[in-house]
Tab-separated table of C-alpha atoms and ligand atoms in Angstrom:
chain	number	residue	atom	x	y	z
A	1	UNK	CA	129.485	97.315	45.279
A	2	UNK	CA	131.654	99.838	47.018
A	3	UNK	CA	133.901	102.140	45.119
A	4	UNK	CA	137.347	102.281	46.692
A	5	UNK	CA	139.832	105.119	46.443
A	6	UNK	CA	143.446	104.738	47.494
A	7	UNK	CA	145.032	108.048	48.453
A	8	UNK	CA	148.794	108.346	48.100
A	9	UNK	CA	150.689	111.474	49.198
A	10	UNK	CA	153.913	111.917	47.206
A	11	UNK	CA	156.804	114.246	47.790
A	12	UNK	CA	159.780	113.879	45.450
A	13	UNK	CA	158.969	110.230	44.823
A	14	UNK	CA	160.072	109.924	41.173
A	15	UNK	CA	162.298	106.953	41.987
A	16	UNK	CA	159.547	104.802	43.433
A	17	UNK	CA	156.409	105.953	41.619
A	18	UNK	CA	156.619	103.606	38.631
A	19	UNK	CA	156.723	100.584	40.933
A	20	UNK	CA	153.955	102.056	43.085
A	21	UNK	CA	151.614	102.691	40.134
A	22	UNK	CA	151.974	99.127	38.957
A	23	UNK	CA	151.639	97.526	42.376
A	24	UNK	CA	148.588	99.561	43.382
A	25	UNK	CA	146.812	99.067	40.055
A	26	UNK	CA	147.419	95.333	40.380
A	27	UNK	CA	145.887	95.455	43.846
A	28	UNK	CA	142.800	97.284	42.550
A	29	UNK	CA	142.353	94.861	39.649
A	30	UNK	CA	142.790	91.888	41.921
A	31	UNK	CA	140.189	93.138	44.406
A	32	UNK	CA	137.748	94.006	41.617
A	33	UNK	CA	138.185	90.533	40.171
A	34	UNK	CA	137.335	89.031	43.545
A	35	UNK	CA	134.205	91.207	43.593
A	36	UNK	CA	135.301	92.957	46.764
A	37	UNK	CA	135.274	96.458	45.284
A	38	UNK	CA	133.599	97.994	42.271
A	39	UNK	CA	135.560	98.069	38.997
A	40	UNK	CA	135.507	101.861	38.868
A	41	UNK	CA	137.678	102.138	41.991
A	42	UNK	CA	140.643	104.429	41.581
A	43	UNK	CA	144.002	105.629	42.876
A	44	UNK	CA	144.447	109.266	43.850
A	45	UNK	CA	147.995	110.571	43.904
A	46	UNK	CA	148.592	113.859	45.696
A	47	UNK	CA	151.711	115.676	44.610
A	48	UNK	CA	152.851	117.651	47.640
A	49	UNK	CA	154.751	120.347	45.726
A	50	UNK	CA	157.505	118.000	44.537
A	51	UNK	CA	160.558	119.478	42.886
A	52	UNK	CA	161.313	116.428	40.750
A	53	UNK	CA	159.351	114.592	38.045
A	54	UNK	CA	156.644	113.292	40.387
A	55	UNK	CA	153.797	115.302	38.849
A	56	UNK	CA	154.871	114.529	35.316
A	57	UNK	CA	154.809	110.818	36.111
A	58	UNK	CA	151.338	111.136	37.626
A	59	UNK	CA	150.113	112.960	34.506
A	60	UNK	CA	151.536	110.259	32.259
A	61	UNK	CA	149.952	107.502	34.323
A	62	UNK	CA	146.612	109.305	34.271
A	63	UNK	CA	146.846	109.614	30.491
A	64	UNK	CA	147.520	105.888	30.218
A	65	UNK	CA	144.848	104.831	32.746
A	66	UNK	CA	142.368	107.718	32.914
A	67	UNK	CA	139.726	105.699	34.779
A	68	UNK	CA	142.045	104.227	37.364
A	69	UNK	CA	144.632	106.892	38.145
A	70	UNK	CA	143.680	110.355	39.368
A	71	UNK	CA	145.954	113.123	40.550
A	72	UNK	CA	145.900	116.291	42.628
A	73	UNK	CA	148.758	118.753	42.545
A	74	UNK	CA	149.207	121.003	45.553
A	75	UNK	CA	150.602	124.463	44.935
A	76	UNK	CA	153.547	123.985	47.286
A	77	UNK	CA	155.051	121.589	49.794
A	78	UNK	CA	152.698	121.575	52.771
A	79	UNK	CA	153.810	118.342	54.412
A	80	UNK	CA	152.556	114.790	54.594
A	81	UNK	CA	149.589	115.392	56.924
A	82	UNK	CA	148.159	118.209	54.820
A	83	UNK	CA	148.780	116.399	51.540
A	84	UNK	CA	146.990	113.360	52.906
A	85	UNK	CA	144.069	115.464	54.100
A	86	UNK	CA	143.810	117.125	50.683
A	87	UNK	CA	143.626	113.655	49.147
A	88	UNK	CA	141.052	112.345	51.610
A	89	UNK	CA	138.784	115.333	51.130
A	90	UNK	CA	139.080	115.142	47.348
A	91	UNK	CA	138.321	111.416	47.300
A	92	UNK	CA	135.431	111.762	49.769
A	93	UNK	CA	132.773	112.698	47.251
A	94	UNK	CA	133.907	110.224	44.630
A	95	UNK	CA	134.188	107.013	46.625
A	96	UNK	CA	132.455	104.961	49.316
A	97	UNK	CA	135.591	103.953	51.119
A	98	UNK	CA	139.134	105.338	51.170
A	99	UNK	CA	142.490	103.854	52.062
A	100	UNK	CA	145.541	106.027	52.650
A	101	UNK	CA	148.994	104.635	52.048
A	102	UNK	CA	152.516	106.023	51.590
A	103	UNK	CA	154.065	106.122	48.142
A	104	UNK	CA	157.115	104.081	49.130
A	105	UNK	CA	155.320	100.707	49.484
A	106	UNK	CA	156.644	100.141	52.983
A	107	UNK	CA	153.160	99.142	53.990
A	108	UNK	CA	151.977	95.704	52.956
A	109	UNK	CA	149.534	95.823	50.044
A	110	UNK	CA	148.120	92.438	51.032
A	111	UNK	CA	146.676	94.092	54.123
A	112	UNK	CA	144.351	96.094	51.866
A	113	UNK	CA	142.155	93.080	51.148
A	114	UNK	CA	141.876	92.368	54.849
A	115	UNK	CA	140.968	96.006	55.450
A	116	UNK	CA	138.188	95.807	52.874
A	117	UNK	CA	136.895	92.604	54.505
A	118	UNK	CA	136.795	94.349	57.878
A	119	UNK	CA	134.990	97.260	56.251
A	120	UNK	CA	132.373	94.891	54.864
A	121	UNK	CA	131.973	93.472	58.368
A	122	UNK	CA	130.731	96.897	59.390
A	123	UNK	CA	133.810	98.804	60.557
A	124	UNK	CA	134.115	102.443	59.557
A	125	UNK	CA	137.805	102.747	60.340
A	126	UNK	CA	140.466	100.065	59.980
A	127	UNK	CA	143.996	100.782	61.195
A	128	UNK	CA	147.034	99.159	59.662
A	129	UNK	CA	149.317	98.275	62.571
A	130	UNK	CA	152.950	97.193	62.243
A	131	UNK	CA	153.744	93.874	63.846
A	132	UNK	CA	157.405	94.544	64.311
A	133	UNK	CA	159.811	97.217	63.291
A	134	UNK	CA	162.600	94.960	62.118
A	135	UNK	CA	163.333	97.000	59.005
A	136	UNK	CA	163.546	100.354	60.767
A	137	UNK	CA	166.912	101.490	62.061
A	138	UNK	CA	167.566	101.134	65.801
A	139	UNK	CA	167.369	104.907	66.096
A	140	UNK	CA	164.008	105.229	64.355
A	141	UNK	CA	162.607	102.319	66.337
A	142	UNK	CA	163.585	103.648	69.765
A	143	UNK	CA	162.611	107.250	69.066
A	144	UNK	CA	159.234	106.087	67.745
A	145	UNK	CA	158.673	103.896	70.812
A	146	UNK	CA	159.552	106.772	73.173
A	147	UNK	CA	157.151	108.956	71.256
A	148	UNK	CA	154.213	106.552	71.598
A	149	UNK	CA	154.921	106.223	75.337
A	150	UNK	CA	155.077	109.993	75.724
A	151	UNK	CA	151.790	110.423	73.852
A	152	UNK	CA	150.197	107.907	76.173
A	153	UNK	CA	151.505	109.765	79.228
A	154	UNK	CA	150.074	112.990	77.882
A	155	UNK	CA	146.674	111.360	77.550
A	156	UNK	CA	146.498	111.469	73.739
A	157	UNK	CA	144.391	108.633	72.345
A	158	UNK	CA	146.366	107.096	69.495
A	159	UNK	CA	146.948	103.633	68.098
A	160	UNK	CA	150.290	102.064	68.967
A	161	UNK	CA	152.531	101.366	65.972
A	162	UNK	CA	150.023	102.711	63.501
A	163	UNK	CA	151.183	105.283	60.961
A	164	UNK	CA	148.909	106.664	58.269
A	165	UNK	CA	147.995	103.397	56.559
A	166	UNK	CA	144.278	103.133	57.243
A	167	UNK	CA	140.855	102.618	55.786
A	168	UNK	CA	138.060	105.104	56.347
A	169	UNK	CA	134.467	104.802	55.206
A	170	UNK	CA	132.915	107.719	53.423
A	171	UNK	CA	131.004	108.816	56.483
A	172	UNK	CA	134.147	108.615	58.617
A	173	UNK	CA	135.930	110.957	56.186
A	174	UNK	CA	132.819	113.145	56.175
A	175	UNK	CA	132.997	113.376	59.951
A	176	UNK	CA	136.747	113.942	59.811
A	177	UNK	CA	136.202	116.892	57.469
A	178	UNK	CA	134.351	118.639	60.283
A	179	UNK	CA	137.557	118.866	62.287
A	180	UNK	CA	138.618	122.235	60.976
A	181	UNK	CA	141.889	122.587	62.880
A	182	UNK	CA	145.003	123.824	61.142
A	183	UNK	CA	147.546	121.833	63.158
A	184	UNK	CA	146.925	118.412	61.725
A	185	UNK	CA	147.889	115.220	63.448
A	186	UNK	CA	145.752	112.595	61.756
A	187	UNK	CA	146.748	109.699	63.994
A	188	UNK	CA	145.295	111.590	66.920
A	189	UNK	CA	142.293	112.963	65.086
A	190	UNK	CA	140.913	109.791	63.544
A	191	UNK	CA	140.341	108.041	66.921
A	192	UNK	CA	138.275	111.092	67.955
A	193	UNK	CA	135.704	110.226	65.283
A	194	UNK	CA	134.671	107.289	67.424
A	195	UNK	CA	133.029	105.002	64.883
A	196	UNK	CA	133.502	101.255	65.034
A	197	UNK	CA	137.143	100.412	64.371
A	198	UNK	CA	139.303	97.390	63.739
A	199	UNK	CA	143.002	96.709	63.206
A	200	UNK	CA	144.925	94.636	60.710
A	201	UNK	CA	148.511	93.641	61.359
A	202	UNK	CA	151.315	93.606	58.824
A	203	UNK	CA	155.093	93.601	58.537
A	204	UNK	CA	156.575	96.886	57.485
A	205	UNK	CA	159.071	96.581	54.674
A	206	UNK	CA	162.020	98.594	53.470
A	207	UNK	CA	161.328	101.510	51.177
A	208	UNK	CA	160.940	100.174	47.610
A	209	UNK	CA	163.149	102.979	46.243
A	210	UNK	CA	164.320	106.485	47.081
A	211	UNK	CA	164.925	107.688	50.611
A	212	UNK	CA	162.894	108.834	53.582
A	213	UNK	CA	161.227	112.215	53.266
A	214	UNK	CA	160.967	112.391	57.037
A	215	UNK	CA	164.276	113.631	58.412
A	216	UNK	CA	164.678	113.941	62.190
A	217	UNK	CA	163.596	117.581	62.110
A	218	UNK	CA	160.248	116.785	60.475
A	219	UNK	CA	159.762	113.824	62.812
A	220	UNK	CA	160.313	115.981	65.902
A	221	UNK	CA	157.961	118.632	64.528
A	222	UNK	CA	155.281	115.959	63.984
A	223	UNK	CA	155.801	114.609	67.501
A	224	UNK	CA	155.553	118.041	69.095
A	225	UNK	CA	152.504	118.855	67.001
A	226	UNK	CA	150.896	115.591	68.078
A	227	UNK	CA	151.258	116.428	71.740
A	228	UNK	CA	150.520	120.144	71.606
A	229	UNK	CA	147.413	119.695	69.454
A	230	UNK	CA	145.798	117.147	71.703
A	231	UNK	CA	146.900	117.748	75.221
A	232	UNK	CA	147.069	120.659	77.603
A	233	UNK	CA	148.775	118.436	80.155
A	234	UNK	CA	152.100	120.301	79.870
A	235	UNK	CA	150.329	123.385	81.253
A	236	UNK	CA	148.853	121.393	84.119
A	237	UNK	CA	152.334	120.071	84.813
A	238	UNK	CA	153.680	123.629	85.180
A	239	UNK	CA	150.875	124.371	87.594
A	240	UNK	CA	151.570	121.183	89.530
A	241	UNK	CA	155.231	122.094	89.760
A	242	UNK	CA	154.290	125.557	91.054
A	243	UNK	CA	152.135	123.991	93.753
A	244	UNK	CA	154.945	121.628	94.772
A	245	UNK	CA	157.395	124.505	95.080
A	246	UNK	CA	155.025	126.584	97.182
A	247	UNK	CA	154.577	123.577	99.429
A	248	UNK	CA	158.327	123.051	99.517
A	249	UNK	CA	158.822	126.704	100.457
A	250	UNK	CA	156.855	126.030	103.647
A	251	UNK	CA	159.317	123.257	104.537
A	252	UNK	CA	162.165	125.558	103.577
A	253	UNK	CA	160.641	128.242	105.856
A	254	UNK	CA	160.683	125.875	108.832
A	255	UNK	CA	164.272	124.911	108.085
A	256	UNK	CA	165.330	128.547	107.633
A	257	UNK	CA	163.597	129.660	110.811
A	258	UNK	CA	165.167	126.855	112.842
A	259	UNK	CA	168.578	127.788	111.407
A	260	UNK	CA	167.884	131.442	112.215
A	261	UNK	CA	166.999	130.768	115.829
A	262	UNK	CA	169.870	128.369	116.394
A	263	UNK	CA	171.917	131.320	115.238
A	264	UNK	CA	174.383	129.876	112.738
A	265	UNK	CA	173.310	131.850	109.619
A	266	UNK	CA	174.542	134.953	107.817
A	267	UNK	CA	172.294	137.985	108.407
A	268	UNK	CA	169.771	138.394	105.565
A	269	UNK	CA	169.971	134.771	104.387
A	270	UNK	CA	166.676	133.676	105.951
A	271	UNK	CA	164.464	136.337	104.394
A	272	UNK	CA	166.259	136.035	101.059
A	273	UNK	CA	165.971	132.278	100.740
A	274	UNK	CA	162.337	132.298	101.833
A	275	UNK	CA	161.404	134.954	99.280
A	276	UNK	CA	163.154	133.072	96.500
A	277	UNK	CA	161.305	129.802	97.135
A	278	UNK	CA	157.937	131.284	97.859
A	279	UNK	CA	157.879	133.854	95.051
A	280	UNK	CA	159.292	131.369	92.538
A	281	UNK	CA	156.569	128.857	93.394
A	282	UNK	CA	153.872	131.505	93.324
A	283	UNK	CA	154.972	132.705	89.898
A	284	UNK	CA	154.914	129.221	88.428
A	285	UNK	CA	151.523	128.617	89.959
A	286	UNK	CA	150.173	131.838	88.453
A	287	UNK	CA	151.626	131.068	85.018
A	288	UNK	CA	150.091	127.610	85.193
A	289	UNK	CA	146.731	129.080	86.124
A	290	UNK	CA	146.787	131.546	83.231
A	291	UNK	CA	147.891	128.613	81.061
A	292	UNK	CA	144.820	126.621	82.062
A	293	UNK	CA	142.608	129.358	80.665
A	294	UNK	CA	144.711	129.631	77.521
A	295	UNK	CA	144.415	125.860	77.197
A	296	UNK	CA	140.642	126.166	77.347
A	297	UNK	CA	140.671	128.931	74.735
A	298	UNK	CA	142.905	126.734	72.591
A	299	UNK	CA	140.463	123.855	72.773
A	300	UNK	CA	137.549	126.189	72.016
A	301	UNK	CA	139.068	127.798	68.933
A	302	UNK	CA	139.555	124.410	67.334
A	303	UNK	CA	135.765	124.163	66.973
A	304	UNK	CA	135.907	120.415	67.012
A	305	UNK	CA	132.583	118.619	66.748
A	306	UNK	CA	131.377	117.953	70.279
A	307	UNK	CA	130.070	114.524	69.387
A	308	UNK	CA	129.614	112.347	66.346
A	309	UNK	CA	126.355	110.507	65.856
A	310	UNK	CA	126.859	106.903	64.853
A	311	UNK	CA	123.296	105.615	64.532
A	312	UNK	CA	119.805	106.974	65.026
A	313	UNK	CA	116.729	104.952	65.908
A	314	UNK	CA	113.519	106.753	65.206
A	315	UNK	CA	110.232	106.528	63.463
A	316	UNK	CA	111.158	109.276	61.015
A	317	UNK	CA	112.949	108.829	57.755
A	318	UNK	CA	116.544	108.926	59.027
A	319	UNK	CA	117.865	110.350	55.789
A	320	UNK	CA	115.889	113.462	56.423
A	321	UNK	CA	117.138	113.892	59.947
A	322	UNK	CA	120.103	116.179	60.052
A	323	UNK	CA	122.147	114.124	62.448
A	324	UNK	CA	124.549	116.992	63.154
A	325	UNK	CA	121.835	119.047	64.650
A	326	UNK	CA	120.446	116.363	66.933
B	1	UDP	N1	155.447	113.042	52.104
B	1	UDP	C1	154.692	114.135	51.660
B	1	UDP	N2	155.128	115.393	51.976
B	1	UDP	C2	156.261	115.628	52.717
B	1	UDP	C3	156.987	114.500	53.189
B	1	UDP	C4	156.545	113.218	52.865
B	1	UDP	O1	153.672	113.972	51.002
B	1	UDP	O2	156.599	116.786	52.964
B	1	UDP	C5	154.972	111.677	51.764
B	1	UDP	C6	156.014	110.793	51.102
B	1	UDP	O3	156.048	110.977	49.722
B	1	UDP	C7	155.528	109.403	51.493
B	1	UDP	C8	154.889	109.625	52.862
B	1	UDP	O4	154.655	111.032	52.958
B	1	UDP	O5	154.542	108.925	50.607
B	1	UDP	C9	155.739	109.139	54.006
B	1	UDP	O6	157.049	109.630	53.888
B	1	UDP	P1	158.333	108.697	54.089
B	1	UDP	O7	158.080	107.346	53.539
B	1	UDP	O8	159.512	109.425	53.538
B	1	UDP	O9	158.422	108.645	55.671
B	1	UDP	P2	159.036	107.438	56.566
B	1	UDP	O10	158.363	106.183	56.098
B	1	UDP	O11	160.486	107.440	56.321
B	1	UDP	O12	158.656	107.813	57.964
B	2	MG	MG1	158.171	105.500	54.286
């Protein structure tokens, strides 16, 4: 039977942790009782440099349930995405399948069983997707929606209305660990892995206790990171704009020359206005062109895997094939 780990990033979550411990342990016990996961499944809490009693609570819970509750303490606050990655990579070697969930219990724990079922059906990645955003404020809802639309426009593959509540098989996490980039945006990275995926739908609830650790500033930073880590479209847009302006300068030239010959212009205006349009366009075009190369360098330095092997058919013993090197 598969050993499940549930990874929970926590930053200053002392108010909610007690409820979370209980609820998640109940979930584990319930699933083990139904024979869906092995009884040695565990929870892994990652303390993202909290300034309150979060770590102390995790220590106490580990002391009370040493087989079920594990903890990792990061040396400082590195942010949700990094804390989650630290958890995933720690859990990778100890479990067959991992689910990540926020500490605040906004995500529906009942969806976990469905995720496990989908995993047993052969999916390596299962996304938790929110049905509606009734409990989010109007502001959060609209900004989030704009963000997903913008990501789509920029050509970033990501799952609509999915945050970081997801299941990943051990080999999916293994593959994920090969993405060595420093600017993490997990919602964009996981779809790159490319293994068989499924979705489960759930209603997102209010925070069980405490308040959001994602103020507008952090949200904007995440959004910008999401776009800039996955798309060099903004650079292409600058280049496109440069091209348009150069083209426009030709129209402006015709207009200026006609005005010049019909004689109703100030002396010097024609040459001045033409230079402004043409040079401006040319400069943008050149910046865009340089940007294209920088974009390529950017993509190269990430050293992302060029492909991920899903299955191999051969007459050899597949375990001995190093699939990476195929
Ligand atoms: N979190 C974290 N480090 C941070 C900020 C948040 O580990 O710097 C965790 C937090 O404890 C929670 C999850 O990330 O488990 C999501 O944060 P939150 O629920 O505050 O975000 P929201 O649901 O409001 O977008
Ligand atoms: Mg939350």
